[in-house]
Tab-separated table of C-alpha atoms and ligand atoms in Angstrom:
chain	number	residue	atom	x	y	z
G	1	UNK	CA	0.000	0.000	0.000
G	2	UNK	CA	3.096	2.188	0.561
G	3	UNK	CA	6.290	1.693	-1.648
G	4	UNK	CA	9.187	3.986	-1.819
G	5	UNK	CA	11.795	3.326	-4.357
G	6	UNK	CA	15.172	4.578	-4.443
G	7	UNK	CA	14.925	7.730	-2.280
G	8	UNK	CA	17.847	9.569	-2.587
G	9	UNK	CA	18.674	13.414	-0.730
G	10	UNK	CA	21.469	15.426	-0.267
G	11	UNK	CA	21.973	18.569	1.776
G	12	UNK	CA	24.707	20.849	1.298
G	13	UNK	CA	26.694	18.141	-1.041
G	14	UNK	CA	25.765	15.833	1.853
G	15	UNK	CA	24.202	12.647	0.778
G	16	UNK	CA	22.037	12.679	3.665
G	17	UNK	CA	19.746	9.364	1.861
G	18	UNK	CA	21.381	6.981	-0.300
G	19	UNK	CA	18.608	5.110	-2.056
G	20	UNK	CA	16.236	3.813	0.424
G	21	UNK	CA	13.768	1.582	-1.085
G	22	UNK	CA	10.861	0.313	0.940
G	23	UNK	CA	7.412	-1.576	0.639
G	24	UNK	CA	4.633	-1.094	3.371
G	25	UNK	CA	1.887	-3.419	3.478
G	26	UNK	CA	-1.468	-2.616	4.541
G	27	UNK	CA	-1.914	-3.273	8.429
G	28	UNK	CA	1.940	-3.143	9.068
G	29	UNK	CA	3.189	-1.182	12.033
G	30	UNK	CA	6.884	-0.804	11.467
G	31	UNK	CA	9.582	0.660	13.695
G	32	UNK	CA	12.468	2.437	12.240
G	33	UNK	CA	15.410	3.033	14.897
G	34	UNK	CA	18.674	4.001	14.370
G	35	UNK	CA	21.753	6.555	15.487
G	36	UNK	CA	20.669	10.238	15.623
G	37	UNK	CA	21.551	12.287	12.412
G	38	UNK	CA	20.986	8.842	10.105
G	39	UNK	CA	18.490	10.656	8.081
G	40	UNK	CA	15.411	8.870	10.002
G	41	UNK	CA	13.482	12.451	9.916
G	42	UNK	CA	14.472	12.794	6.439
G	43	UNK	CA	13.356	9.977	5.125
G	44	UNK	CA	9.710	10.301	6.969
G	45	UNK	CA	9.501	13.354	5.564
G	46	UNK	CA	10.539	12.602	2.026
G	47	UNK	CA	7.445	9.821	2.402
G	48	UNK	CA	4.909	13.050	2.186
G	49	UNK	CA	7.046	15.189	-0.163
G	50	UNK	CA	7.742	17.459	3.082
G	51	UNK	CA	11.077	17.414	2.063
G	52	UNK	CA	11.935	16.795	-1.944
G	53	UNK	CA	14.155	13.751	-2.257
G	54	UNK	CA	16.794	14.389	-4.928
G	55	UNK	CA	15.796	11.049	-6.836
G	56	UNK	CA	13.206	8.554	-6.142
G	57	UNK	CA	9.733	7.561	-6.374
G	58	UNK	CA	7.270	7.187	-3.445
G	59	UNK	CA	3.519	5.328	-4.021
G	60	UNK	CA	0.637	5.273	-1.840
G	61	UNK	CA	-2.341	4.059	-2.715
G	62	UNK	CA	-2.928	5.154	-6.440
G	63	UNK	CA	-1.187	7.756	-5.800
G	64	UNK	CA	3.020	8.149	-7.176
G	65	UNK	CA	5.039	10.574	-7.315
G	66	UNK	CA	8.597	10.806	-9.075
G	67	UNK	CA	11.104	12.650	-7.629
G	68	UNK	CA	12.909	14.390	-11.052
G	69	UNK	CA	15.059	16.858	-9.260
G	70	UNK	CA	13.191	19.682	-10.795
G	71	UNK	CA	9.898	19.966	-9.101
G	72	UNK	CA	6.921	21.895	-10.967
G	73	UNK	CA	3.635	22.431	-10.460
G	74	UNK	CA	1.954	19.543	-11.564
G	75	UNK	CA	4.764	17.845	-8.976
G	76	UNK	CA	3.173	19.379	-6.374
G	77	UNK	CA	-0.702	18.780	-7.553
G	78	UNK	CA	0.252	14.912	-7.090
G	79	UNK	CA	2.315	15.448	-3.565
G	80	UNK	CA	-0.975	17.018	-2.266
G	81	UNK	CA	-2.877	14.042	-3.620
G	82	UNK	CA	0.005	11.976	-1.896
G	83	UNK	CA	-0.655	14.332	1.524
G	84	UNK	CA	-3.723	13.590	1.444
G	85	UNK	CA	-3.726	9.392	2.194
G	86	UNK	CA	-0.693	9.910	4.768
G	87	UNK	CA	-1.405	11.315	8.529
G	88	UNK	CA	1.912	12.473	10.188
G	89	UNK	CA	2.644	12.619	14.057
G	90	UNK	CA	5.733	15.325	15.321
G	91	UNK	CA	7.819	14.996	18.101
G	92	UNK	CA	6.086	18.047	19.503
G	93	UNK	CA	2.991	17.804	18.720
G	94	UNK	CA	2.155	21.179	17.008
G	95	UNK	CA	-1.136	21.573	17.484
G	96	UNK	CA	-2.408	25.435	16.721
G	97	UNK	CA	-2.388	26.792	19.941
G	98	UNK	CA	-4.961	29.600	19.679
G	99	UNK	CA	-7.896	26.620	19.277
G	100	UNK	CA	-9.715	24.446	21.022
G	101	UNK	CA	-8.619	20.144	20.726
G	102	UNK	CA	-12.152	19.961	19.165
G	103	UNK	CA	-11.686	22.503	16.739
G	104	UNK	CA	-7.787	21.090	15.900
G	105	UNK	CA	-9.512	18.185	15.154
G	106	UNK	CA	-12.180	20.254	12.435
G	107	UNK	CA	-10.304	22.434	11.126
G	108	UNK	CA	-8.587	19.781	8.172
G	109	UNK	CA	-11.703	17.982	7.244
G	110	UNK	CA	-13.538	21.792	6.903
G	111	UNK	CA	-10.851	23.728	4.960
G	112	UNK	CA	-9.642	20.705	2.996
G	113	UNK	CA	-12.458	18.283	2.584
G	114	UNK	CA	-14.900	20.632	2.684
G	115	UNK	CA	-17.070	18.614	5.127
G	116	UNK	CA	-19.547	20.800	7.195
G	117	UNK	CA	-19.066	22.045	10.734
G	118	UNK	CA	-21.791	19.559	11.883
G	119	UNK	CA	-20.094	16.466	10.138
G	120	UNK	CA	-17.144	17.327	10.888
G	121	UNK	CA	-18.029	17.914	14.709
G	122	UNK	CA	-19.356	14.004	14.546
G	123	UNK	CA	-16.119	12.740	12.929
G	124	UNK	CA	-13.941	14.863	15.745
G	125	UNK	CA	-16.175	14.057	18.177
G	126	UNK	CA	-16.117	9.962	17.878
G	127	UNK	CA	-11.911	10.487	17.426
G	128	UNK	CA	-11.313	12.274	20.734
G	129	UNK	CA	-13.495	9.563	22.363
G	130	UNK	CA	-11.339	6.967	20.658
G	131	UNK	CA	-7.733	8.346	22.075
G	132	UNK	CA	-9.452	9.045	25.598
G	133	UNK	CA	-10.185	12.822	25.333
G	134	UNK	CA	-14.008	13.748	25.099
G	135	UNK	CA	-13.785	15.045	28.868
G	136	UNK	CA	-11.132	17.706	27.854
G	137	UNK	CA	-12.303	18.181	24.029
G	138	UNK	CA	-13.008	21.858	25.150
G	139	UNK	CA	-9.774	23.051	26.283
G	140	UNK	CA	-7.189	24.797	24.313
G	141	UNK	CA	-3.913	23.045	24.260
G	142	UNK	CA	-1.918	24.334	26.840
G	143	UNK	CA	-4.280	23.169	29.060
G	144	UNK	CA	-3.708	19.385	28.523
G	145	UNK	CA	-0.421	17.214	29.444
G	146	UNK	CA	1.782	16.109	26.755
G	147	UNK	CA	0.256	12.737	26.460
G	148	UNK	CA	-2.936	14.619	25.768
G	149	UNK	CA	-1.531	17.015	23.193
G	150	UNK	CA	0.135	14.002	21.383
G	151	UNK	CA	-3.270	11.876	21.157
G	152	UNK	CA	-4.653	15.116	20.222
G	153	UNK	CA	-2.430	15.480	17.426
G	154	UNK	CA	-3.257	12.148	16.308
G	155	UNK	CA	-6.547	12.456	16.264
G	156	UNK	CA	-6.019	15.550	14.051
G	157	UNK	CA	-4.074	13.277	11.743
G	158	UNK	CA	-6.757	10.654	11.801
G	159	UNK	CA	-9.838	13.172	10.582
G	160	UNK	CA	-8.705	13.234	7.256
G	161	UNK	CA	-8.787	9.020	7.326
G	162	UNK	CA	-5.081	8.914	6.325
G	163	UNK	CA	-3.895	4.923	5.319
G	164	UNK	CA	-0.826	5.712	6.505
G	165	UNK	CA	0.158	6.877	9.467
G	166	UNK	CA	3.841	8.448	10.037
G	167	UNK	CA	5.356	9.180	13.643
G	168	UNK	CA	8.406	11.451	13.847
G	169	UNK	CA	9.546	10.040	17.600
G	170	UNK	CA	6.127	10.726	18.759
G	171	UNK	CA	7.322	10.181	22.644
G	172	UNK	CA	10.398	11.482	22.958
G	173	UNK	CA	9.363	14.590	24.455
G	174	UNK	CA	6.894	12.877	27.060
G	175	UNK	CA	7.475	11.281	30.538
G	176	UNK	CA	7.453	7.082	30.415
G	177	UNK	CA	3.552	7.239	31.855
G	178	UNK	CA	2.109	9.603	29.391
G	179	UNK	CA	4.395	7.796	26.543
G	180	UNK	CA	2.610	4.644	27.281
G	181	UNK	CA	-0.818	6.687	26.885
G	182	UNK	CA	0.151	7.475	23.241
G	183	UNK	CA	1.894	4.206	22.601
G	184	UNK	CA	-1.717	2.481	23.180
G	185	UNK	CA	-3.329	4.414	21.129
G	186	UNK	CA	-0.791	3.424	18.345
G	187	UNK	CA	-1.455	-0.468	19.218
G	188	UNK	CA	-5.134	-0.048	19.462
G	189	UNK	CA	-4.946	1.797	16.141
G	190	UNK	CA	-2.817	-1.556	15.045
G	191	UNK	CA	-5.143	-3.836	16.251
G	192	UNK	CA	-7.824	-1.813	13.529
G	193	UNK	CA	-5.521	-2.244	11.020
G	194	UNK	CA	-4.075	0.766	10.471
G	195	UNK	CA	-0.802	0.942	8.693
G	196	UNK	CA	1.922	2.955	10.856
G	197	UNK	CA	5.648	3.656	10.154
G	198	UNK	CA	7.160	4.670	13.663
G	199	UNK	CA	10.565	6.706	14.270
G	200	UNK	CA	11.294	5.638	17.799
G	201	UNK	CA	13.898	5.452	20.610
G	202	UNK	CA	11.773	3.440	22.671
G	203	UNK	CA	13.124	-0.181	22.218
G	204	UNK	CA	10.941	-2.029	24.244
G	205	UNK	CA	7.714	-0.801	22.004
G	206	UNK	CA	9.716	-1.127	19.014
G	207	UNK	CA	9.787	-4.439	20.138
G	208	UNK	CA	6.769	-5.804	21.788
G	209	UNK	CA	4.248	-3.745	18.941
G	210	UNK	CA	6.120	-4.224	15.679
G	211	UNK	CA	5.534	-6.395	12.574
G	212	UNK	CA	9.004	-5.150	11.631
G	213	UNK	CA	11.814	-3.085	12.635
G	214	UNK	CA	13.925	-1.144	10.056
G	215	UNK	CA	17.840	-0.425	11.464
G	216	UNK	CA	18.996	2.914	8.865
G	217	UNK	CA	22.218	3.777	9.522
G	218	UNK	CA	23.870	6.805	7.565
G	219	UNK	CA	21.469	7.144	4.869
G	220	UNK	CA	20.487	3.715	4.106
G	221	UNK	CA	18.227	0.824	5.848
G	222	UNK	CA	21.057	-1.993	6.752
G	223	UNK	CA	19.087	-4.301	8.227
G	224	UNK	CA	15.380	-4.841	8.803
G	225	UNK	CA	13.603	-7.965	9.761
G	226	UNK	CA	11.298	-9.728	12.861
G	227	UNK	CA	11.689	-7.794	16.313
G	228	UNK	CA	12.400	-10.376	17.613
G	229	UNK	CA	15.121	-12.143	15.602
G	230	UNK	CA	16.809	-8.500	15.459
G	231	UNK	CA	16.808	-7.652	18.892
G	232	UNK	CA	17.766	-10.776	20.216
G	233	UNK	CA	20.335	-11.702	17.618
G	234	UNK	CA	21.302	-8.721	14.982
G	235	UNK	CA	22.675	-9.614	11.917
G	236	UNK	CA	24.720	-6.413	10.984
G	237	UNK	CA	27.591	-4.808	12.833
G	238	UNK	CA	26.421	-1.574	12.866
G	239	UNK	CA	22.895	-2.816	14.530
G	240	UNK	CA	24.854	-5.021	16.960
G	241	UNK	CA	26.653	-1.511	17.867
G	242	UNK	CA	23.462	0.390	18.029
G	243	UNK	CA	21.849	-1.835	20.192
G	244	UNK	CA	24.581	-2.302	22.375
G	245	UNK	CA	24.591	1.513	22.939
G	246	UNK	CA	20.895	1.022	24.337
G	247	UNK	CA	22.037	-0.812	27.182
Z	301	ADP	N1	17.042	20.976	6.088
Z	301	ADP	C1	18.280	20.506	6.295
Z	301	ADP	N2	19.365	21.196	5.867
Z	301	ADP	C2	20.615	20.719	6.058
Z	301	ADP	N3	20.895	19.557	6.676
Z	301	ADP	C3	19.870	18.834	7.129
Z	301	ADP	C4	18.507	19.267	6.965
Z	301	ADP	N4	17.701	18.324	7.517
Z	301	ADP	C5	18.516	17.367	7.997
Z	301	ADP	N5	19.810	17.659	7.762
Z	301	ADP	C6	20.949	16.815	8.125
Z	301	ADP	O1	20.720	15.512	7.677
Z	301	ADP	C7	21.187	14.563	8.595
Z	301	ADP	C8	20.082	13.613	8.965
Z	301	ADP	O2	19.114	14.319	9.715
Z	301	ADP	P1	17.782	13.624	10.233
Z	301	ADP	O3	17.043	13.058	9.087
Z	301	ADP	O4	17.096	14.644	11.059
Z	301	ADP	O5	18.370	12.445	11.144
Z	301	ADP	P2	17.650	11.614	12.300
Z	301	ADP	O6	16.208	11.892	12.255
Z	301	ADP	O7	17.998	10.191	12.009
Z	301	ADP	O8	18.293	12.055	13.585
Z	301	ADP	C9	21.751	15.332	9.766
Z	301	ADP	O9	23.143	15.420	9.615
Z	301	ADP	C10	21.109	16.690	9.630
Z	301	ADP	O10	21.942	17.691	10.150
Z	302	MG	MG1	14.926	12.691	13.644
């Protein structure tokens, strides 16, 4: 349902990605870890055309979009039709601060789906029940905890019925107890079958939740395979090293 191929990007004369091919089936929750500064960020955001890979060719859905090294307009019509199958999840949440959760929640379905305020206020509604936030659907963002914000900004991503979800570390900035709040949400989201693509630190969920763990290391994906088999026995160097670092 998701397959990059060959996604190359260089800043600065840096060749930051080196070709990173990759095929996402539908239902697969997949971890990708690695050293900081691999290019984990980069490639997540190279998925949605956020950033313009250099070379490359990313598919989701019906949807594909070549990566020619000169982007033009009708480049960026496809991107947005790209955009608009693929939900993505920051580190730091960025919800718009000056509105209510419920209306974070309305405000892509209204100004890009055009649904109405009353549909729209169904669709928010039944998603802030779902990540455990109807009682504080009122408040403006800087009222909740970061757990809150981040299944917030999930359910922000989920309004516009994405079927692909992309994390960017979505706990690093939160305490272990209000990680494990979002982390749930991700498995219960699993257990629907939605297809997720995780940046993480956290091991133990890369672990436990995964279908499959990616190990990228400077620009490429070196290894990738079972949780399980990896973590317990890794067949690369460089993930032995990683690893190691972790304990
Ligand atoms: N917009 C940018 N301009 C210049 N260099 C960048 C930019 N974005 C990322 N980089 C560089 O690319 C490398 C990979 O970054 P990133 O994808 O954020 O790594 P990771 O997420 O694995 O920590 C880093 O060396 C970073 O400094
Ligand atoms: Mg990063």
């Amino acid at each position: 349902m998701l397959k990059a191929t060959g996604i190359a990007k260089s800043f600065a004369g840096n060749e930051i990605l080196r070709g990173i091919s990759l095929e996402v089936e539908r239902g697969e929750l997949i971890s990708i870890i690695g050293p900081s500064g691999c290019g984990k960020s980069t490639f997540l955001r190279c998925l949605n055309f956020l950033e313009h890979p250099d070379a490359g060719e990313v598919r989701v859905e019906d949807v594909t979009v070549a990566s020619t090294g000169s982007w033009r307009r009708a480049d960026e019509v496809q991107a947005h039709r790209l955009r608009s199958h693929v939900g993505m999840v920051f580190q730091s949440f960025n919800l718009f601060p000056h509105r209510t959760v419920l209306e974070n929640v309305m405000l892509a379905p209204m100004q890009v789906k055009r649904m109405s305020e009353t549909q729209a206020k169904h669709v928010a509604c039944e998603l802030l029940e779902k990540v455990g936030l109807a009682a504080v659907k009122n408040r403006y963002p800087d009222r909740l905890s970061g757990g809150q914000q981040q299944r917030a900004a999930i359910a922000r991503a989920l309004a516009m019925k994405p079927s692909v979800m992309l994390y960017d570390e979505p706990t690093s900035a939160l305490d272990p107890e209000l990680s494990e709040e979002v982390l749930s949400v991700m498995r219960a989201l699993d257990a629907e079958g939605m297809t997720q693509l995780v940046v993480t630190h956290d091991m133990r969920f890369a672990r436990a939740a995964s279908d499959r763990v990616l190990f990228m290391e400077a620009g490429q994906i070196v290894e990738s395979g079972d949780p399980d088999v990896m973590f317990a026995n890794p067949r690369e160097a460089g993930t032995r090293r990683f690893l190691r670092t972790l304990l």
